[in-house]
XYZ file of C-alpha atoms in Angstrom:
704
model
C -25.161 80.227 7.440
C -26.483 76.665 7.911
C -29.783 76.360 9.761
C -30.149 74.813 13.148
C -31.843 71.730 11.829
C -28.860 71.015 9.544
C -26.444 70.963 12.430
C -25.378 67.836 14.241
C -24.730 67.907 18.080
C -22.130 65.071 17.690
C -20.183 67.259 15.181
C -20.073 70.329 17.404
C -23.083 71.710 15.837
C -21.407 71.769 12.373
C -23.081 70.662 9.303
C -22.042 67.491 7.396
C -20.861 69.495 4.522
C -18.598 71.669 6.701
C -16.890 68.694 8.125
C -16.146 66.860 4.656
C -12.504 66.557 3.819
C -11.898 67.948 0.465
C -9.264 65.971 -1.361
C -7.324 67.415 -4.192
C -8.662 66.309 -7.613
C -6.428 63.888 -9.316
C -4.565 65.245 -12.256
C -5.625 63.815 -15.476
C -2.778 62.581 -17.570
C -3.450 63.964 -21.041
C -0.210 62.447 -22.773
C -0.006 58.820 -22.188
C 2.696 58.108 -24.608
C 6.122 56.575 -23.099
C 8.640 59.269 -22.206
C 11.804 59.162 -24.370
C 14.050 58.535 -21.439
C 12.950 55.662 -19.372
C 13.802 55.188 -15.616
C 14.208 51.651 -13.973
C 13.560 50.511 -10.428
C 17.128 50.122 -9.925
C 17.911 53.771 -10.597
C 15.122 54.962 -8.279
C 16.528 52.930 -5.488
C 20.026 54.071 -6.107
C 19.060 57.704 -6.258
C 16.970 57.325 -2.988
C 20.136 55.942 -1.412
C 22.506 58.551 -2.614
C 20.188 61.431 -1.432
C 19.838 59.709 2.105
C 21.294 61.775 4.882
C 24.258 60.377 6.901
C 23.471 58.621 10.120
C 23.928 60.926 13.224
C 26.694 59.355 15.335
C 28.005 60.732 18.603
C 31.265 62.432 18.469
C 34.351 60.663 19.358
C 35.590 61.651 22.803
C 39.338 62.068 23.440
C 40.634 61.891 26.837
C 43.794 64.111 27.402
C 44.601 64.156 31.132
C 43.966 61.706 34.249
C 41.068 63.761 35.513
C 39.040 63.280 32.482
C 40.126 59.505 32.512
C 39.082 59.225 36.062
C 35.737 60.820 35.345
C 35.169 58.403 32.343
C 35.853 55.450 34.320
C 33.652 56.556 37.077
C 30.765 57.243 34.806
C 31.217 53.880 32.944
C 31.455 51.962 36.286
C 28.360 53.680 37.460
C 26.505 52.656 34.254
C 27.553 48.931 34.740
C 26.667 48.907 38.393
C 23.225 50.513 37.690
C 22.883 47.875 34.849
C 23.723 44.973 37.246
C 21.453 46.366 39.915
C 18.566 46.087 37.430
C 19.483 42.741 35.631
C 21.636 40.946 38.310
C 21.027 37.481 36.658
C 22.271 38.463 33.133
C 25.627 36.901 32.815
C 26.488 38.913 29.764
C 26.458 42.052 31.637
C 28.980 40.869 34.258
C 31.137 39.547 31.424
C 31.178 42.915 29.599
C 31.750 44.753 32.914
C 34.754 42.437 33.658
C 36.202 42.701 30.060
C 35.893 46.464 30.298
C 37.873 46.613 33.493
C 40.489 44.188 31.907
C 40.497 46.670 28.994
C 41.517 49.354 31.388
C 44.267 47.247 32.773
C 42.799 47.309 36.251
C 43.117 43.443 36.787
C 42.113 43.633 40.427
C 38.762 45.214 39.777
C 38.336 42.795 36.941
C 38.887 39.842 39.238
C 36.541 41.504 41.721
C 33.870 41.660 39.033
C 34.551 38.025 38.064
C 34.182 36.803 41.679
C 31.056 38.779 42.190
C 29.634 37.228 39.004
C 30.541 33.637 40.307
C 28.726 34.364 43.495
C 25.639 35.096 41.583
C 25.801 31.957 39.385
C 28.799 29.623 39.815
C 27.009 26.850 37.916
C 27.417 28.849 34.501
C 30.592 27.321 33.070
C 30.710 30.224 30.400
C 31.701 32.456 33.400
C 34.486 30.114 34.456
C 35.780 29.679 30.969
C 35.784 33.597 30.321
C 37.474 34.258 33.723
C 40.256 31.639 33.055
C 40.753 32.751 29.383
C 41.432 36.360 30.732
C 43.917 35.162 33.224
C 45.645 33.020 30.556
C 45.704 35.917 28.058
C 47.440 38.116 30.485
C 49.833 35.400 31.418
C 48.592 34.979 35.049
C 49.336 31.309 34.903
C 49.041 30.477 38.555
C 45.833 32.534 38.860
C 44.446 30.637 35.859
C 45.468 27.443 37.330
C 43.702 28.332 40.489
C 40.463 29.290 38.472
C 40.503 26.033 36.537
C 41.075 24.041 39.733
C 37.975 25.803 41.449
C 35.929 25.366 38.076
C 36.451 21.544 37.864
C 36.040 20.933 41.605
C 32.597 22.707 41.546
C 31.468 21.495 38.067
C 33.269 18.024 37.431
C 30.648 16.957 34.864
C 31.275 19.648 32.451
C 33.960 18.152 30.166
C 34.856 21.345 28.379
C 36.424 22.682 31.732
C 38.557 19.594 31.900
C 39.802 19.843 28.324
C 40.672 23.454 28.601
C 42.396 22.823 31.987
C 44.491 19.932 30.527
C 45.297 21.950 27.239
C 46.552 24.692 29.234
C 48.850 22.565 31.181
C 49.956 20.626 27.999
C 50.726 23.833 26.275
C 52.913 24.965 29.286
C 54.774 21.586 28.853
C 53.701 20.423 32.273
C 52.919 16.824 31.119
C 52.947 15.562 34.744
C 50.497 18.222 35.761
C 48.189 17.322 32.674
C 48.276 13.657 33.613
C 47.343 14.620 37.299
C 44.387 16.501 35.988
C 43.455 13.501 33.720
C 43.571 11.199 36.867
C 41.353 13.540 38.744
C 38.945 13.549 35.879
C 38.939 9.726 35.401
C 38.040 9.410 39.156
C 34.708 10.828 38.160
C 34.027 8.035 35.346
C 33.502 10.330 32.503
C 32.091 9.163 29.053
C 33.998 7.140 26.476
C 35.436 10.346 24.803
C 37.240 11.394 28.084
C 38.915 8.015 28.327
C 39.887 8.194 24.684
C 41.359 11.750 25.201
C 43.601 10.387 28.068
C 44.676 7.495 25.973
C 45.543 9.762 23.075
C 47.519 12.166 25.542
C 49.644 9.063 26.633
C 50.247 7.788 23.122
C 51.424 11.348 22.052
C 54.199 11.001 24.505
C 54.749 7.218 23.604
C 53.658 5.895 26.850
C 52.405 2.499 25.528
C 52.197 0.815 28.764
C 50.423 3.606 30.483
C 47.945 3.642 27.526
C 47.252 0.000 27.986
C 46.682 0.395 31.693
C 44.304 3.142 30.931
C 42.495 0.884 28.228
C 42.157 -1.725 31.131
C 40.404 0.774 33.322
C 38.535 1.950 30.293
C 36.821 -1.409 29.580
C 36.226 -1.931 33.234
C 34.377 1.412 33.543
C 32.508 1.045 30.161
C 32.092 -2.800 29.330
C 30.737 -2.125 25.916
C 31.517 -3.805 22.635
C 32.909 -0.632 21.082
C 35.293 -0.100 24.073
C 36.684 -3.729 23.632
C 37.028 -3.391 19.949
C 39.109 -0.119 20.433
C 41.253 -1.969 22.947
C 41.869 -4.932 20.456
C 42.652 -2.476 17.598
C 45.152 -0.554 19.964
C 46.854 -3.818 20.608
C 46.752 -4.809 16.915
C 48.286 -1.485 15.915
C 51.072 -1.943 18.311
C 51.747 -5.389 16.802
C 50.492 -7.431 19.829
C 48.529 -10.093 18.068
C 48.153 -12.399 21.037
C 46.971 -9.537 23.324
C 44.608 -8.424 20.706
C 43.169 -11.838 20.473
C 43.018 -12.120 24.231
C 41.011 -8.906 24.281
C 38.464 -10.253 21.872
C 38.353 -13.627 23.724
C 37.608 -11.729 27.107
C 35.052 -9.681 25.322
C 33.165 -12.615 23.961
C 33.071 -14.217 27.447
C 31.450 -11.170 28.814
C 29.433 -9.772 26.072
C 28.249 -12.638 24.102
C 24.581 -12.068 24.866
C 24.907 -8.218 24.521
C 22.495 -6.456 21.970
C 25.797 -5.267 20.025
C 27.518 -8.556 20.028
C 27.054 -8.807 16.257
C 29.625 -5.955 15.861
C 31.978 -7.869 18.283
C 31.854 -11.162 16.357
C 32.257 -9.284 13.042
C 35.342 -7.457 14.292
C 36.811 -10.618 15.720
C 36.320 -12.677 12.678
C 37.743 -9.953 10.522
C 40.899 -9.805 12.750
C 41.431 -13.421 12.522
C 40.916 -13.038 8.808
C 43.562 -10.361 8.664
C 45.877 -12.732 10.682
C 45.336 -15.377 7.787
C 43.462 -17.644 10.294
C 40.584 -18.561 7.936
C 39.514 -21.501 10.030
C 39.457 -19.507 13.269
C 37.303 -16.862 11.491
C 34.817 -19.605 10.042
C 34.470 -20.992 13.569
C 33.776 -17.378 15.030
C 31.094 -16.926 12.260
C 29.384 -20.127 12.929
C 29.395 -19.660 16.699
C 27.953 -16.116 16.224
C 25.168 -17.437 13.982
C 24.273 -20.113 16.578
C 24.094 -17.595 19.373
C 22.776 -14.404 18.092
C 18.972 -13.872 17.349
C 18.270 -13.973 13.639
C 16.840 -10.471 13.692
C 20.084 -8.801 14.779
C 22.375 -10.855 12.681
C 21.914 -9.390 9.176
C 25.365 -7.819 8.894
C 26.949 -11.009 10.289
C 25.151 -12.914 7.537
C 26.347 -10.709 4.863
C 30.028 -10.803 6.144
C 29.912 -14.639 6.482
C 28.719 -14.832 2.909
C 31.483 -12.544 1.646
C 33.984 -14.546 3.720
C 32.865 -17.954 2.239
C 33.049 -16.529 -1.203
C 36.534 -15.246 -0.671
C 38.016 -18.410 1.341
C 35.473 -21.296 1.076
C 34.715 -23.813 -1.618
C 31.497 -24.081 -3.822
C 29.492 -26.066 -1.371
C 30.489 -23.725 1.522
C 29.412 -20.700 -0.398
C 25.994 -22.286 -1.256
C 25.531 -23.339 2.336
C 26.361 -19.924 3.620
C 23.843 -18.305 1.247
C 21.110 -20.753 1.827
C 21.740 -20.696 5.611
C 21.394 -16.984 5.503
C 17.926 -17.004 3.866
C 16.901 -20.079 5.942
C 17.403 -18.140 9.073
C 15.400 -15.234 7.645
C 12.491 -17.551 6.913
C 12.735 -19.307 10.180
C 12.436 -15.845 11.860
C 9.408 -14.911 9.761
C 7.487 -18.221 10.360
C 8.336 -17.990 14.130
C 6.732 -14.566 14.321
C 3.704 -15.670 12.427
C 3.224 -19.307 11.723
C -0.134 -18.731 9.899
C 1.669 -16.592 7.151
C 1.638 -19.210 4.415
C 3.384 -16.974 1.943
C 6.472 -17.285 4.193
C 6.069 -21.061 4.218
C 5.944 -21.326 0.527
C 9.102 -19.112 0.176
C 10.836 -21.248 2.754
C 9.860 -24.457 0.952
C 10.948 -23.130 -2.474
C 14.388 -22.325 -0.915
C 14.635 -25.930 0.446
C 13.516 -27.412 -3.026
C 16.230 -25.247 -4.771
C 18.777 -27.136 -2.392
C 17.254 -30.572 -3.282
C 17.397 -32.356 0.097
C 14.206 -34.441 0.354
C 14.318 -35.023 4.040
C 14.718 -31.308 4.776
C 11.901 -30.436 2.247
C 9.503 -33.034 3.879
C 10.312 -31.653 7.295
C 9.391 -28.073 6.225
C 6.250 -29.389 4.533
C 5.158 -31.193 7.669
C 5.768 -28.091 9.809
C 3.860 -25.999 7.426
C 0.786 -28.257 7.191
C 0.730 -28.573 10.930
C -0.385 -24.882 11.063
C -4.004 -25.493 10.510
C -6.224 -22.185 10.097
C -7.887 -21.581 13.348
C -11.475 -20.810 11.944
C -13.420 -23.133 9.849
C -14.054 -20.730 7.109
C -13.084 -21.147 3.491
C -11.263 -17.853 3.050
C -8.858 -18.815 5.904
C -8.148 -22.230 4.056
C -7.596 -20.936 0.427
C -3.889 -20.332 0.780
C -3.364 -23.101 3.197
C -4.745 -25.896 1.009
C -1.869 -25.126 -1.639
C 0.646 -26.391 0.925
C -1.030 -29.879 0.665
C -1.234 -29.649 -3.191
C 2.439 -28.629 -3.455
C 3.382 -31.400 -0.925
C 1.564 -34.191 -2.952
C 3.049 -32.848 -6.243
C 6.589 -32.895 -4.593
C 6.120 -36.449 -3.426
C 4.895 -37.659 -6.836
C 7.116 -35.717 -9.231
C 10.377 -35.106 -7.354
C 10.513 -37.819 -4.603
C 8.618 -40.259 -6.814
C 7.159 -41.807 -3.686
C 3.511 -42.771 -4.764
C 2.497 -44.302 -1.421
C 3.416 -41.126 0.406
C 1.530 -39.063 -2.352
C -1.682 -41.206 -1.742
C -1.075 -40.782 1.979
C -0.870 -36.978 1.513
C -4.037 -36.677 -0.497
C -5.818 -38.995 2.132
C -4.814 -36.928 5.078
C -5.722 -33.751 3.338
C -9.314 -35.003 2.551
C -9.595 -36.244 6.079
C -8.654 -32.894 7.487
C -11.030 -30.708 5.452
C -14.403 -30.112 7.080
C -16.554 -31.153 4.189
C -19.778 -30.407 6.192
C -18.975 -26.711 6.028
C -16.956 -26.383 2.695
C -14.830 -28.304 0.527
C -12.161 -27.875 -2.440
C -13.086 -29.610 -5.589
C -9.483 -29.097 -6.752
C -8.303 -31.598 -4.006
C -10.835 -34.321 -4.966
C -9.900 -33.955 -8.709
C -6.129 -33.897 -8.147
C -6.371 -37.131 -6.127
C -8.546 -38.869 -8.582
C -6.218 -37.741 -11.465
C -3.270 -39.156 -9.582
C -5.057 -42.533 -9.283
C -5.701 -42.602 -12.982
C -2.044 -41.789 -13.642
C -1.371 -44.809 -11.598
C -3.847 -46.780 -13.589
C -6.153 -47.301 -10.624
C -9.379 -46.598 -12.244
C -11.336 -48.130 -9.319
C -9.569 -46.037 -6.801
C -10.213 -42.717 -9.003
C -14.154 -43.623 -9.108
C -14.122 -44.342 -5.412
C -12.524 -40.750 -4.647
C -14.981 -39.005 -7.074
C -17.954 -41.140 -5.732
C -16.967 -39.891 -2.115
C -16.589 -36.493 -3.279
C -20.244 -36.522 -4.933
C -21.590 -38.099 -1.700
C -19.760 -35.807 0.861
C -19.406 -32.484 -1.050
C -20.948 -32.359 -4.559
C -19.691 -29.564 -6.689
C -20.346 -28.643 -10.378
C -16.592 -29.072 -11.091
C -16.541 -32.491 -9.568
C -19.599 -33.673 -11.737
C -18.279 -32.192 -15.053
C -14.854 -33.945 -14.613
C -16.244 -37.245 -13.554
C -18.733 -37.269 -16.573
C -15.778 -36.244 -18.784
C -13.672 -39.122 -17.529
C -16.389 -41.669 -18.069
C -17.340 -40.119 -21.390
C -13.787 -40.520 -22.687
C -13.825 -44.090 -21.364
C -17.178 -44.451 -23.451
C -19.176 -45.886 -20.615
C -22.612 -44.128 -21.469
C -24.580 -45.722 -18.795
C -22.314 -44.393 -16.034
C -22.545 -40.812 -17.726
C -26.463 -41.070 -17.596
C -26.364 -42.183 -13.865
C -23.962 -39.306 -13.170
C -26.199 -36.695 -14.930
C -29.079 -38.046 -12.942
C -27.279 -37.533 -9.795
C -26.127 -34.190 -10.959
C -29.765 -33.145 -11.639
C -31.018 -34.538 -8.334
C -28.414 -32.320 -6.595
C -29.005 -29.309 -8.694
C -32.419 -29.580 -10.514
C -32.331 -25.753 -11.394
C -28.829 -26.078 -13.404
C -29.723 -25.460 -16.891
C -26.012 -26.387 -18.049
C -26.641 -29.785 -16.715
C -29.979 -30.307 -18.477
C -28.585 -29.029 -21.728
C -25.487 -31.208 -21.670
C -27.440 -34.305 -20.765
C -29.829 -33.643 -23.611
C -26.863 -33.046 -26.037
C -25.354 -36.275 -25.004
C -28.586 -38.120 -25.803
C -28.895 -36.381 -29.091
C -25.306 -37.315 -30.057
C -26.322 -40.868 -29.418
C -29.414 -40.323 -31.866
C -31.693 -40.673 -28.895
C -34.005 -37.853 -30.122
C -37.014 -38.888 -27.972
C -35.010 -39.140 -24.846
C -33.494 -35.577 -25.612
C -36.820 -34.200 -26.101
C -38.146 -35.704 -22.991
C -35.131 -34.294 -21.105
C -35.979 -30.747 -22.509
C -39.539 -31.131 -21.382
C -38.609 -32.181 -18.007
C -36.183 -29.179 -17.745
C -38.666 -26.686 -18.842
C -41.242 -28.051 -16.460
C -38.955 -27.116 -13.530
C -40.284 -24.641 -10.994
C -36.969 -22.790 -10.829
C -33.967 -22.474 -13.288
C -30.810 -20.497 -12.969
C -30.566 -19.452 -16.715
C -34.007 -20.431 -18.402
C -33.185 -18.422 -21.421
C -30.217 -20.705 -22.399
C -32.455 -23.814 -21.965
C -35.276 -22.421 -24.049
C -32.773 -21.489 -26.673
C -31.147 -24.998 -26.747
C -34.518 -26.519 -26.863
C -35.670 -24.367 -29.897
C -32.312 -24.962 -31.665
C -32.827 -28.762 -31.126
C -36.186 -28.708 -32.806
C -35.087 -26.630 -35.585
C -32.071 -28.821 -36.229
C -34.462 -31.851 -36.189
C -36.713 -30.014 -38.681
C -39.729 -30.018 -36.354
C -41.066 -26.554 -37.288
C -44.540 -27.050 -35.880
C -42.971 -28.067 -32.563
C -40.654 -25.103 -32.747
C -43.780 -22.743 -33.265
C -45.466 -24.462 -30.140
C -42.308 -23.909 -28.100
C -42.333 -20.221 -29.053
C -45.970 -19.829 -28.082
C -45.247 -21.558 -24.798
C -42.255 -19.293 -24.071
C -44.400 -16.317 -24.850
C -46.898 -17.491 -22.264
C -44.132 -17.228 -19.749
C -42.461 -14.014 -20.870
C -43.160 -11.292 -23.368
C -39.487 -10.173 -23.612
C -38.529 -8.262 -26.706
C -35.782 -10.704 -27.718
C -38.236 -13.563 -27.679
C -40.650 -11.843 -30.186
C -37.768 -10.874 -32.425
C -36.401 -14.425 -32.332
C -39.773 -15.927 -33.054
C -40.139 -13.601 -36.085
C -36.844 -14.359 -37.435
C -37.419 -17.992 -37.145
C -40.634 -17.572 -39.247
C -38.566 -15.252 -41.719
C -35.716 -17.782 -42.032
C -37.643 -20.804 -43.119
C -36.605 -21.357 -46.732
C -38.579 -23.019 -49.429
C -36.576 -26.120 -49.447
C -37.189 -26.670 -45.737
C -40.883 -26.102 -46.281
C -41.422 -28.385 -49.140
C -39.337 -31.273 -47.412
C -42.522 -32.416 -45.803
C -44.464 -32.461 -49.086
C -45.370 -35.832 -50.771
C -44.089 -34.667 -54.062
C -42.380 -31.700 -55.918
C -44.725 -28.914 -56.382
C -44.797 -26.273 -59.231
C -43.608 -22.625 -59.289
C -47.099 -21.303 -58.180
C -46.949 -23.658 -55.113
C -43.537 -22.279 -54.220
C -44.773 -18.694 -54.381
C -47.743 -19.586 -52.192
C -45.471 -21.128 -49.618
C -43.234 -18.157 -49.540
C -46.347 -15.862 -49.078
C -47.471 -18.020 -46.247
C -43.988 -17.562 -44.734
C -44.295 -13.769 -44.919
C -47.820 -13.962 -43.540
C -46.556 -15.976 -40.369
C -43.799 -13.428 -39.872
C -46.210 -10.408 -40.090
C -48.498 -12.073 -37.690
C -45.808 -12.576 -34.904
C -44.904 -8.896 -35.492
C -48.571 -7.585 -35.273
C -49.165 -9.643 -32.092
C -45.968 -8.228 -30.546
C -47.050 -4.657 -31.503
C -50.350 -5.135 -30.178
C -49.005 -6.430 -26.870
C -46.809 -3.412 -26.477
C -49.604 -1.019 -27.322
C -52.199 -2.355 -25.141
C -50.664 -4.360 -22.295
C -47.252 -2.512 -21.828
C -47.565 1.135 -23.334
C -44.817 2.314 -20.918
C -42.223 0.207 -22.948
C -41.865 2.615 -25.796
C -38.286 2.021 -26.693
C -38.777 -1.833 -26.896
C -41.779 -1.160 -29.143
C -39.835 1.214 -31.350
C -36.975 -1.414 -31.621
C -39.480 -4.043 -32.630
C -40.851 -1.892 -35.350
C -37.339 -1.071 -36.550
C -36.626 -4.864 -36.720
C -39.919 -5.473 -38.516
C -38.962 -2.889 -41.184
C -35.633 -4.585 -41.643
C -37.364 -7.964 -42.234
C -39.787 -6.444 -44.631
C -36.852 -5.051 -46.632
C -35.178 -8.362 -46.587
C -38.370 -10.011 -48.269
C -37.719 -8.004 -51.450
C -40.867 -8.156 -53.670
C -42.877 -9.966 -51.252
C -42.295 -7.355 -48.416
C -44.434 -4.338 -47.809
C -42.380 -1.664 -46.039
C -45.367 0.816 -45.977
C -47.086 -1.483 -43.498
C -44.545 -0.642 -40.885
C -43.587 2.839 -41.831
C -47.057 4.133 -40.958
C -46.463 2.541 -37.281
C -42.973 4.275 -36.685
C -42.839 6.581 -33.883
C -41.296 10.169 -33.850
C -38.142 10.375 -31.694
C -38.451 13.512 -29.327
C -35.752 14.889 -26.982
C -37.335 15.969 -23.755
C -36.273 17.043 -20.213
C -37.358 15.816 -16.861
C -36.709 16.917 -13.224
C -34.242 14.723 -11.099
C -35.490 14.224 -7.599
C -33.100 13.012 -4.970
C -33.493 12.510 -1.206
C -32.719 16.165 -0.578
C -35.170 17.413 -3.145
C -34.888 18.639 -6.793
C -31.472 18.240 -8.218
C -31.612 19.654 -11.657
C -32.854 18.359 -15.015
C -31.873 15.538 -17.381
C -32.444 14.806 -20.964
C -34.154 11.682 -22.348
C -35.674 10.467 -25.592
C -39.313 9.920 -25.952
C -41.210 8.164 -28.701
C -44.550 9.612 -30.054
C -46.589 6.949 -31.954
C -49.200 7.931 -34.545
C -52.213 6.993 -32.463
C -50.937 9.214 -29.616
C -50.741 12.123 -32.067
C -54.327 11.685 -33.056
C -55.365 11.437 -29.503
C -53.530 14.818 -28.628
C -55.216 16.520 -31.544
C -58.637 15.400 -30.426
C -57.893 16.632 -26.898
C -56.915 20.080 -28.432
C -60.214 20.223 -30.433
C -62.349 19.264 -27.452
C -60.685 21.913 -25.222
C -61.352 24.608 -27.973
C -65.044 23.619 -28.487
C -65.514 23.776 -24.608
C -63.983 27.261 -24.400
C -66.208 28.437 -27.447
C -69.387 27.156 -25.628
C -68.472 28.871 -22.407
C -67.862 32.144 -24.306
C -71.336 31.925 -25.969
C -73.047 31.433 -22.610
C -71.203 34.453 -21.207
C -72.169 36.693 -24.073
C -75.856 35.700 -23.774
C -75.837 36.610 -20.122
């Protein structure tokens, strides 16, 4: 028996072991091989369905005498009454009750139930429909008529009640009664479908005049485009062309400004087209295009183009197509006059037609939309309107005075104090040159340099003067160019190249000296390279060395060191001896080659010393420099000494370092480090020193 301390009060003083639920041990499957007969999921489901027990259904009750029938009816009525008492507002219960009474052929009781249901909710048209159907089904025609009459009186806006009522009268052959019901309905001014049903009813009995009279009332009740079109089609179907035309004309008078007027005009034009009245149809289309807003006339344009293709001549077809697109562009530029892309498309359309007056008019309207802000980004598309205008006047209209005027007005409009467009200045100058007006072109370019100097203007002006061979003007322009932009290395280089091409070596050298003396340059490396190449081409090797030394005073970039060394290595013997008084012998040639090698090594050694002492952190640049030195020594052949460089080459090591971001450590990255020979020796010395210090401490501790 369990001890008292093992019992738990929450478990009724039973032990945990006693309350454990012992589950049966799962049977271990010993044979896992598949059974010889396999069974599918479909078989399992089929067997389960076959073995399922039949549903328990209440037994069928057979009534054999009036007493049992009365008891059954009493019981069912009590059930329905109790149900109604609980859910009085549930219409389906009332309907089931009334239909059950009908099945018992007790029509008075059934009518009583229907009437009680209507007292509860007479606005529910379903009750009226079911009530009337019961009376009709059992051939109580007058009672059904009475129900329909009450229904449409109480619910005149429910179309279904009217349709059912009329259908009953028509099925009974009571056409006059159906017409009378229609008239009662029309007094309530129903929707279009109600009127159309009335018209179809009259047409079924060939009452054309009555139908026409109903159409007249219909278009008065619903003065819409669709109603008038139906009326006109009705007249056309009956062969009354004049009456149909009269309908369309009356509709146009009343609905010309309606939102759906496009449909009316299209239907009217198609009517005239069917009547072979193409001129009338064309007039209708044109009248419609003039009166309907362009945004609502897309279908009208399409129909007009198709009409012109069928009935018009070539000119009429083109006018229709162009007119359609013209109206589209007019609508676009009206909505947003600063959308210059729309103006370009519009102008292109007019140019395809080829009417100069119209093209000029559109250009003038387009350039009148000046950008509201004086910022260049807003003017970049706008300025091309002026350019295209000027090119049109020059090339298509061949009116040179108007072209000149366009350029003049454009240059006057641009706010040159804030920004300018070199393209306009250059196009205006080139136009004057094409007109052989060199003075006018120079005046335009001079104004450009005075008001809004730009690189493009200077370059083009200098190019023009150079083609004309007027060197003094080129020099003056370069001087203006450099006054405006003294830091422009391109201008200095081109000016010096011009002087060199004229064999003015001293002037070119003086220009390079002035350029290198400038406090700020945009691309100094290009200028120094051009200066050095100039001196090399002139054979001034000492001057070249001096230039490299001056450049190294300014920058110690790796490329400068390598370029300097390659220059020394590239000096051939013929270039070296060109300065000698007389031809030297073979020993002298070898000596000169040796000097060339020594100069190259001296440059490399200076570079290596600089990177070792002044910039030890630039290990990769130092490694690249040594590799370049090794290649140069190899290229010297027998004069080279590769071992000089190999002793200085570093070891390439792959290492890892921690990446530190704003949020803290973010992992590690691999990088290449270079270990140079002198660093290895220093590392070894540090290890020996640490070992010696440890040994000394150990000896002292042993003595203590």
